[in-house]
Coordinates of N, CA and C in Angstrom, one line a residue:
T1 N -33.2 -39.2 -14.5 CA -33.3 -38.0 -13.6 C -34.2 -37.0 -14.2
G2 N -35.4 -36.8 -13.6 CA -36.3 -35.7 -14.1 C -37.0 -36.1 -15.4
Q3 N -37.0 -37.4 -15.8 CA -37.6 -37.8 -17.0 C -38.7 -38.9 -16.7
F4 N -39.3 -38.9 -15.6 CA -40.3 -39.9 -15.2 C -41.5 -39.8 -16.2
H5 N -41.7 -38.7 -16.8 CA -42.8 -38.5 -17.7 C -42.7 -39.6 -18.9
L6 N -41.5 -40.0 -19.2 CA -41.4 -41.0 -20.3 C -41.9 -42.3 -19.9
E7 N -41.9 -42.6 -18.6 CA -42.4 -43.9 -18.2 C -43.9 -43.8 -17.7
D8 N -44.5 -42.6 -17.8 CA -45.9 -42.4 -17.4 C -46.8 -43.4 -18.2
A9 N -47.8 -43.9 -17.6 CA -48.7 -44.8 -18.3 C -49.3 -44.3 -19.6
D10 N -49.4 -43.0 -19.7 CA -50.0 -42.4 -20.9 C -49.0 -42.4 -22.1
I11 N -47.7 -42.6 -21.8 CA -46.7 -42.5 -22.8 C -46.0 -43.9 -22.9
D12 N -45.5 -44.5 -21.8 CA -44.8 -45.8 -21.9 C -43.7 -45.8 -22.9
A13 N -42.9 -44.8 -22.9 CA -41.8 -44.6 -23.9 C -40.8 -45.8 -23.9
P14 N -40.4 -46.3 -22.8 CA -39.4 -47.4 -22.8 C -40.0 -48.7 -23.6
E15 N -41.3 -48.9 -23.3 CA -41.9 -50.1 -24.1 C -42.1 -49.7 -25.5
A16 N -42.4 -48.5 -25.9 CA -42.6 -48.1 -27.3 C -41.2 -48.2 -28.0
W17 N -40.1 -47.8 -27.3 CA -38.8 -47.8 -27.9 C -38.4 -49.3 -28.3
D18 N -39.0 -50.3 -27.7 CA -38.7 -51.6 -28.2 C -39.3 -51.9 -29.6
V19 N -40.2 -51.1 -30.0 CA -40.9 -51.2 -31.3 C -40.4 -50.2 -32.3
E20 N -40.2 -48.9 -31.8 CA -39.9 -47.8 -32.7 C -39.2 -46.7 -32.0
T21 N -38.2 -46.1 -32.6 CA -37.4 -45.0 -32.1 C -37.4 -43.8 -33.0
G22 N -38.3 -43.9 -34.1 CA -38.3 -42.8 -35.1 C -37.5 -43.2 -36.3
D23 N -37.6 -42.4 -37.3 CA -37.0 -42.7 -38.6 C -36.3 -41.5 -39.1
S24 N -35.1 -41.6 -39.5 CA -34.3 -40.4 -39.9 C -34.8 -39.8 -41.2
T25 N -35.7 -40.4 -41.9 CA -36.3 -39.8 -43.1 C -37.6 -39.0 -42.7
I26 N -38.0 -39.1 -41.5 CA -39.2 -38.3 -41.0 C -38.7 -37.0 -40.4
I27 N -39.3 -35.9 -41.0 CA -39.0 -34.5 -40.5 C -40.2 -34.0 -39.7
I28 N -39.9 -33.5 -38.5 CA -40.9 -33.0 -37.6 C -40.7 -31.4 -37.7
G29 N -41.7 -30.8 -38.2 CA -41.7 -29.3 -38.2 C -42.2 -28.8 -36.9
I30 N -41.3 -28.1 -36.2 CA -41.6 -27.5 -34.9 C -42.0 -26.0 -35.2
I31 N -43.3 -25.7 -35.2 CA -43.8 -24.4 -35.5 C -44.0 -23.7 -34.1
D32 N -43.0 -22.8 -33.7 CA -43.0 -22.3 -32.3 C -42.2 -21.1 -32.2
T33 N -41.4 -21.0 -31.1 CA -40.6 -19.8 -30.9 C -39.2 -20.0 -31.6
G34 N -39.1 -21.0 -32.4 CA -37.8 -21.3 -33.0 C -37.2 -22.5 -32.3
V35 N -36.0 -22.9 -32.6 CA -35.3 -24.0 -32.0 C -33.8 -23.6 -31.9
D36 N -33.2 -23.9 -30.8 CA -31.8 -23.7 -30.7 C -31.1 -24.8 -31.5
W37 N -30.8 -24.5 -32.7 CA -30.3 -25.5 -33.6 C -28.8 -25.9 -33.3
G38 N -28.2 -25.2 -32.4 CA -26.9 -25.6 -31.9 C -26.9 -26.4 -30.6
H39 N -28.0 -26.6 -30.0 CA -28.1 -27.3 -28.8 C -27.5 -28.7 -28.9
P40 N -26.7 -29.2 -27.9 CA -26.0 -30.5 -28.1 C -27.0 -31.7 -28.3
D41 N -28.2 -31.6 -27.8 CA -29.1 -32.7 -28.0 C -29.9 -32.6 -29.3
L42 N -29.7 -31.5 -30.0 CA -30.5 -31.3 -31.2 C -29.7 -31.0 -32.5
A43 N -28.5 -30.6 -32.3 CA -27.7 -30.1 -33.5 C -27.6 -31.1 -34.6
D44 N -27.5 -32.4 -34.3 CA -27.4 -33.4 -35.4 C -28.8 -33.8 -35.9
K45 N -29.9 -33.1 -35.4 CA -31.2 -33.4 -35.8 C -31.8 -32.4 -36.9
M46 N -31.1 -31.3 -37.0 CA -31.6 -30.2 -37.8 C -31.4 -30.5 -39.3
V47 N -32.5 -30.3 -40.1 CA -32.4 -30.4 -41.5 C -31.9 -29.1 -42.1
S48 N -32.1 -28.0 -41.4 CA -31.6 -26.7 -41.8 C -31.8 -25.7 -40.6
T49 N -31.4 -24.5 -40.7 CA -31.7 -23.5 -39.7 C -33.1 -23.0 -39.8
G50 N -33.9 -23.5 -40.7 CA -35.3 -23.2 -40.8 C -35.6 -21.8 -41.3
Y51 N -36.8 -21.3 -40.9 CA -37.1 -20.0 -41.3 C -37.8 -19.3 -40.1
D52 N -37.5 -18.0 -40.0 CA -38.0 -17.1 -38.9 C -39.0 -16.1 -39.6
F53 N -40.3 -16.4 -39.3 CA -41.4 -15.5 -39.9 C -41.6 -14.3 -39.0
V54 N -41.0 -14.2 -37.9 CA -41.1 -13.0 -37.0 C -40.1 -11.9 -37.6
N55 N -38.9 -12.4 -37.9 CA -37.9 -11.5 -38.3 C -37.6 -11.6 -39.8
N56 N -38.3 -12.5 -40.5 CA -38.2 -12.7 -41.9 C -36.7 -13.0 -42.4
D57 N -36.2 -14.1 -41.8 CA -34.8 -14.5 -42.2 C -34.7 -16.0 -42.1
N58 N -33.6 -16.5 -42.6 CA -33.3 -18.0 -42.5 C -32.7 -18.4 -41.3
D59 N -33.0 -17.9 -40.1 CA -32.4 -18.2 -38.9 C -33.5 -18.3 -37.8
A60 N -34.0 -19.5 -37.7 CA -35.1 -19.8 -36.7 C -34.6 -20.1 -35.3
M61 N -33.6 -19.3 -34.9 CA -33.0 -19.5 -33.5 C -34.1 -19.1 -32.5
D62 N -34.2 -20.0 -31.5 CA -35.1 -19.8 -30.4 C -34.6 -18.7 -29.4
D63 N -35.5 -17.7 -29.2 CA -35.2 -16.6 -28.2 C -36.1 -16.7 -27.0
N64 N -36.8 -17.8 -26.8 CA -37.7 -18.0 -25.7 C -37.4 -19.3 -24.9
G65 N -37.1 -20.4 -25.6 CA -36.9 -21.7 -25.0 C -38.0 -22.7 -25.2
H66 N -39.2 -22.2 -25.5 CA -40.3 -23.1 -25.6 C -40.1 -24.1 -26.8
G67 N -39.8 -23.5 -28.0 CA -39.6 -24.4 -29.2 C -38.5 -25.4 -29.0
T68 N -37.4 -25.0 -28.4 CA -36.3 -25.9 -28.1 C -36.8 -27.0 -27.2
H69 N -37.5 -26.7 -26.2 CA -38.1 -27.7 -25.2 C -39.0 -28.7 -26.0
V70 N -39.8 -28.2 -26.8 CA -40.7 -29.0 -27.6 C -39.9 -30.0 -28.5
A71 N -38.9 -29.4 -29.2 CA -38.1 -30.2 -30.1 C -37.4 -31.3 -29.4
G72 N -36.9 -31.0 -28.2 CA -36.2 -31.9 -27.3 C -37.1 -33.1 -26.9
I73 N -38.3 -32.8 -26.6 CA -39.3 -33.9 -26.2 C -39.5 -34.8 -27.4
A74 N -39.6 -34.1 -28.6 CA -39.9 -34.9 -29.8 C -38.7 -35.8 -30.3
A75 N -37.5 -35.2 -30.3 CA -36.4 -35.9 -31.0 C -35.0 -35.7 -30.4
A76 N -34.9 -35.3 -29.2 CA -33.5 -35.1 -28.7 C -32.7 -36.4 -28.8
T77 N -31.4 -36.2 -29.0 CA -30.5 -37.3 -29.1 C -30.6 -38.1 -27.7
T78 N -30.6 -39.4 -27.8 CA -30.8 -40.2 -26.6 C -29.6 -41.1 -26.3
N79 N -29.5 -41.4 -25.0 CA -28.4 -42.3 -24.6 C -27.0 -41.6 -24.8
N80 N -27.0 -40.3 -24.6 CA -25.7 -39.6 -24.7 C -25.3 -38.9 -23.4
T81 N -25.9 -39.2 -22.3 CA -25.7 -38.6 -21.0 C -25.8 -37.1 -21.0
T82 N -26.5 -36.5 -22.0 CA -26.7 -35.1 -22.0 C -28.2 -34.8 -22.1
G83 N -28.7 -33.8 -21.4 CA -30.1 -33.4 -21.6 C -31.1 -34.5 -21.3
I84 N -32.1 -34.5 -22.2 CA -33.2 -35.4 -22.1 C -33.2 -36.5 -23.2
A85 N -34.1 -37.4 -23.1 CA -34.4 -38.4 -24.1 C -35.5 -38.0 -24.9
G86 N -35.4 -37.9 -26.2 CA -36.4 -37.6 -27.2 C -37.3 -38.8 -27.4
V87 N -38.6 -38.6 -27.6 CA -39.5 -39.7 -27.8 C -39.2 -40.5 -29.1
A88 N -39.0 -39.7 -30.1 CA -38.6 -40.3 -31.4 C -37.3 -39.8 -31.9
W89 N -36.2 -40.3 -31.2 CA -34.9 -39.7 -31.3 C -34.2 -39.9 -32.6
N90 N -34.7 -40.7 -33.5 CA -34.1 -40.9 -34.8 C -34.7 -39.9 -35.8
C91 N -35.8 -39.2 -35.5 CA -36.4 -38.2 -36.5 C -35.5 -37.0 -36.6
K92 N -35.8 -36.2 -37.6 CA -35.1 -34.9 -37.9 C -36.1 -33.8 -37.5
I93 N -35.5 -32.6 -37.3 CA -36.3 -31.4 -36.9 C -36.1 -30.3 -37.9
L94 N -37.2 -29.7 -38.3 CA -37.2 -28.4 -39.1 C -37.7 -27.3 -38.2
P95 N -36.8 -26.4 -37.8 CA -37.3 -25.3 -36.9 C -38.0 -24.2 -37.7
V96 N -39.1 -23.8 -37.2 CA -39.9 -22.7 -37.8 C -40.3 -21.7 -36.7
K97 N -39.8 -20.5 -36.8 CA -40.1 -19.5 -35.7 C -41.3 -18.7 -36.2
V98 N -42.4 -18.7 -35.5 CA -43.6 -18.0 -35.8 C -44.0 -17.1 -34.6
L99 N -43.4 -17.4 -33.4 CA -43.8 -16.7 -32.2 C -42.6 -15.8 -31.7
Q100 N -43.0 -14.7 -31.1 CA -42.0 -13.7 -30.6 C -41.4 -14.3 -29.4
S101 N -40.4 -13.6 -28.9 CA -39.7 -14.0 -27.6 C -40.6 -14.1 -26.4
N102 N -41.7 -13.3 -26.5 CA -42.7 -13.4 -25.3 C -43.7 -14.5 -25.5
G103 N -43.6 -15.3 -26.6 CA -44.5 -16.4 -26.9 C -45.8 -16.0 -27.6
T104 N -45.9 -14.8 -28.1 CA -47.1 -14.4 -28.8 C -46.8 -14.3 -30.3
G105 N -47.9 -14.4 -31.1 CA -47.7 -14.4 -32.5 C -49.0 -14.2 -33.2
S106 N -48.9 -14.1 -34.5 CA -50.2 -13.9 -35.3 C -50.5 -15.2 -36.0
Y107 N -51.8 -15.4 -36.3 CA -52.3 -16.6 -37.0 C -51.7 -16.6 -38.4
S108 N -51.5 -15.4 -39.0 CA -50.9 -15.3 -40.4 C -49.5 -15.8 -40.4
D109 N -48.7 -15.5 -39.4 CA -47.3 -16.0 -39.3 C -47.3 -17.5 -39.1
I110 N -48.2 -18.0 -38.2 CA -48.3 -19.4 -37.9 C -48.7 -20.2 -39.2
A111 N -49.7 -19.6 -39.9 CA -50.1 -20.2 -41.2 C -49.0 -20.3 -42.2
A112 N -48.2 -19.2 -42.3 CA -47.0 -19.2 -43.2 C -46.0 -20.2 -42.8
G113 N -45.8 -20.4 -41.4 CA -44.9 -21.4 -40.9 C -45.3 -22.8 -41.2
V114 N -46.6 -23.1 -41.1 CA -47.2 -24.4 -41.5 C -46.9 -24.7 -42.9
T115 N -47.2 -23.7 -43.8 CA -47.0 -23.9 -45.2 C -45.5 -24.2 -45.5
F116 N -44.6 -23.4 -44.9 CA -43.2 -23.6 -45.1 C -42.8 -25.0 -44.7
A117 N -43.3 -25.5 -43.5 CA -42.9 -26.8 -43.0 C -43.4 -27.9 -44.0
A118 N -44.6 -27.8 -44.5 CA -45.1 -28.8 -45.4 C -44.4 -28.7 -46.7
D119 N -44.1 -27.5 -47.2 CA -43.3 -27.4 -48.5 C -41.9 -27.9 -48.4
N120 N -41.4 -28.0 -47.1 CA -40.0 -28.4 -46.9 C -39.8 -29.8 -46.3
G121 N -40.9 -30.6 -46.6 CA -40.7 -32.0 -46.3 C -41.2 -32.5 -44.9
A122 N -41.8 -31.6 -44.1 CA -42.3 -32.1 -42.8 C -43.4 -33.1 -42.9
K123 N -43.2 -34.2 -42.3 CA -44.3 -35.3 -42.3 C -45.1 -35.2 -41.0
V124 N -44.6 -34.5 -40.0 CA -45.3 -34.2 -38.7 C -45.1 -32.7 -38.5
I125 N -46.2 -32.1 -38.2 CA -46.2 -30.6 -37.9 C -46.7 -30.4 -36.5
N126 N -45.9 -29.9 -35.7 CA -46.2 -29.7 -34.3 C -46.5 -28.2 -34.0
L127 N -47.6 -28.0 -33.3 CA -48.0 -26.6 -32.9 C -48.4 -26.7 -31.4
S128 N -47.4 -26.5 -30.5 CA -47.6 -26.6 -29.1 C -48.1 -25.2 -28.5
H129 N -49.1 -24.7 -29.2 CA -49.7 -23.4 -28.8 C -51.0 -23.3 -29.5
G130 N -51.8 -22.3 -29.3 CA -53.1 -22.1 -30.0 C -53.8 -21.0 -29.3
G131 N -55.1 -20.9 -29.6 CA -56.0 -19.9 -29.0 C -57.4 -20.3 -29.1
Y132 N -58.3 -19.4 -28.6 CA -59.7 -19.7 -28.6 C -60.5 -19.1 -29.7
A133 N -59.8 -18.4 -30.6 CA -60.4 -17.8 -31.8 C -60.1 -18.7 -33.0
E134 N -61.0 -18.9 -33.9 CA -60.7 -19.6 -35.1 C -60.1 -18.7 -36.1
S135 N -59.3 -19.2 -37.0 CA -58.7 -18.5 -38.0 C -58.8 -19.2 -39.4
Y136 N -59.5 -18.6 -40.3 CA -59.7 -19.2 -41.6 C -58.4 -19.4 -42.3
T137 N -57.5 -18.4 -42.2 CA -56.2 -18.5 -42.8 C -55.4 -19.7 -42.3
L138 N -55.4 -19.8 -41.0 CA -54.7 -21.0 -40.4 C -55.3 -22.3 -40.8
R139 N -56.6 -22.3 -40.8 CA -57.3 -23.6 -41.1 C -57.0 -24.0 -42.5
I140 N -57.0 -23.1 -43.5 CA -56.7 -23.4 -44.9 C -55.2 -23.9 -45.0
A141 N -54.3 -23.3 -44.3 CA -52.9 -23.7 -44.3 C -52.8 -25.1 -43.8
L142 N -53.5 -25.4 -42.7 CA -53.4 -26.7 -42.0 C -54.1 -27.8 -42.9
E143 N -55.2 -27.4 -43.5 CA -55.9 -28.4 -44.4 C -55.0 -28.8 -45.5
N144 N -54.3 -27.8 -46.1 CA -53.4 -28.1 -47.2 C -52.2 -28.9 -46.7
A145 N -51.7 -28.6 -45.6 CA -50.5 -29.4 -45.0 C -51.0 -30.8 -44.7
Y146 N -52.2 -31.0 -44.3 CA -52.8 -32.3 -43.9 C -52.7 -33.3 -45.0
T147 N -52.6 -32.9 -46.2 CA -52.5 -33.8 -47.4 C -51.2 -34.6 -47.4
S148 N -50.2 -34.0 -46.7 CA -48.9 -34.7 -46.7 C -48.3 -34.9 -45.3
A149 N -48.9 -34.3 -44.3 CA -48.3 -34.4 -42.9 C -49.4 -34.7 -41.9
V150 N -48.9 -35.2 -40.8 CA -49.8 -35.4 -39.6 C -49.7 -34.1 -38.8
I151 N -50.8 -33.5 -38.4 CA -50.8 -32.3 -37.6 C -51.1 -32.6 -36.2
V152 N -50.3 -32.1 -35.3 CA -50.4 -32.3 -33.8 C -50.4 -30.9 -33.2
A153 N -51.4 -30.6 -32.3 CA -51.5 -29.3 -31.6 C -51.9 -29.4 -30.2
S154 N -51.5 -28.5 -29.4 CA -51.9 -28.4 -28.0 C -53.3 -28.1 -27.8
A155 N -54.0 -28.9 -26.9 CA -55.4 -28.6 -26.6 C -55.5 -27.6 -25.5
G156 N -54.4 -27.0 -25.1 CA -54.5 -25.9 -24.1 C -54.2 -26.3 -22.7
N157 N -53.9 -25.4 -21.9 CA -53.5 -25.7 -20.5 C -54.3 -24.9 -19.5
D158 N -55.5 -24.4 -19.9 CA -56.3 -23.5 -19.1 C -57.4 -24.2 -18.3
G159 N -57.5 -25.5 -18.4 CA -58.5 -26.2 -17.6 C -59.9 -25.8 -18.0
T160 N -60.2 -25.5 -19.2 CA -61.5 -25.1 -19.7 C -62.0 -26.1 -20.8
S161 N -63.3 -26.1 -21.0 CA -63.8 -27.0 -22.0 C -64.0 -26.2 -23.3
A162 N -63.7 -25.0 -23.3 CA -63.8 -24.2 -24.6 C -62.9 -24.7 -25.6
P163 N -63.3 -24.8 -26.9 CA -62.5 -25.3 -28.0 C -61.2 -24.4 -28.1
H164 N -60.1 -25.1 -28.3 CA -58.8 -24.5 -28.4 C -58.3 -24.9 -29.8
Y165 N -58.0 -23.8 -30.6 CA -57.6 -24.0 -32.0 C -56.1 -23.9 -32.2
P166 N -55.5 -24.7 -33.0 CA -56.1 -25.6 -34.0 C -56.5 -27.0 -33.6
A167 N -56.2 -27.3 -32.3 CA -56.4 -28.7 -31.8 C -57.9 -29.1 -32.0
A168 N -58.8 -28.1 -31.9 CA -60.3 -28.5 -32.0 C -60.7 -28.9 -33.4
W169 N -60.0 -28.7 -34.4 CA -60.4 -29.1 -35.8 C -60.2 -30.6 -35.9
S170 N -61.1 -31.2 -36.6 CA -61.2 -32.7 -36.7 C -60.0 -33.3 -37.3
F171 N -59.3 -32.7 -38.2 CA -58.1 -33.3 -38.9 C -56.8 -33.0 -38.1
V172 N -56.9 -32.5 -36.9 CA -55.7 -32.2 -36.1 C -55.7 -33.1 -34.9
I173 N -54.6 -33.7 -34.5 CA -54.5 -34.5 -33.3 C -54.3 -33.5 -32.1
G174 N -55.3 -33.4 -31.3 CA -55.2 -32.5 -30.1 C -54.6 -33.3 -28.9
V175 N -53.6 -32.6 -28.3 CA -52.9 -33.3 -27.2 C -53.1 -32.5 -25.9
G176 N -53.6 -33.2 -24.9 CA -53.7 -32.6 -23.6 C -52.8 -33.1 -22.6
A177 N -52.8 -32.6 -21.4 CA -51.9 -33.0 -20.3 C -52.2 -34.4 -19.9
S178 N -51.1 -35.1 -19.5 CA -51.3 -36.5 -19.0 C -51.1 -36.6 -17.5
G179 N -51.1 -35.4 -16.9 CA -50.9 -35.4 -15.4 C -49.5 -35.0 -15.1
V180 N -48.7 -34.8 -16.1 CA -47.3 -34.4 -15.9 C -47.1 -32.9 -16.3
F181 N -46.4 -32.2 -15.5 CA -46.3 -30.7 -15.8 C -44.9 -30.3 -15.6
Y182 N -44.3 -29.5 -16.5 CA -43.0 -29.0 -16.4 C -43.1 -27.5 -16.2
D183 N -42.5 -27.0 -15.1 CA -42.5 -25.6 -14.8 C -41.1 -25.1 -15.4
Q184 N -41.2 -24.3 -16.5 CA -40.0 -23.8 -17.1 C -39.2 -22.9 -16.2
Q185 N -39.9 -22.1 -15.4 CA -39.2 -21.2 -14.5 C -38.3 -21.9 -13.4
T186 N -38.9 -22.9 -12.8 CA -38.2 -23.7 -11.8 C -37.4 -24.9 -12.4
Q187 N -37.7 -25.2 -13.7 CA -37.1 -26.3 -14.3 C -37.4 -27.6 -13.5
T188 N -38.6 -27.8 -13.2 CA -39.0 -28.9 -12.3 C -40.2 -29.6 -12.9
W189 N -40.2 -31.0 -12.9 CA -41.4 -31.8 -13.3 C -42.3 -32.0 -12.1
Y190 N -43.6 -32.0 -12.3 CA -44.6 -32.3 -11.3 C -45.5 -33.3 -11.7

């Protein structure tokens, strides 16, 4: 119900799950608005309460919803009749809050979050956000993290061909839309 995106030809999750469902030794660093580490689909996935670079504390609780949504897509507990199915449901999540409740943030906080994730065992670092300006500080942090982690970033949702950073850098896997869209306000898939 409402998860047809998992069967989309660009994802083919049910077929992929016959081969791989993730590995509990793999930590995915969600660099975003934080993650609701008490969410029923995510609570058993958390390696810690993470770090909040906006408020400078050890509580990366999500106050926007975007980071929790991203974490759910990545690794929500599956086959539990609650919420959604995560693509790699056996992986763990490290929540890192670098964006404010309105979804904005600084490249310096994002860079610090990337470094924190890499230093705390993240093997995948997800940045489902970005911008059109390059940042030397963010690039250096990502290049350093790239030595031990796969970096994945949003290519943007603006329908423009302008480079979107950090997805535009060659060592980052840039991810664009596959024709599926989730409207957070109406909580509807299109």
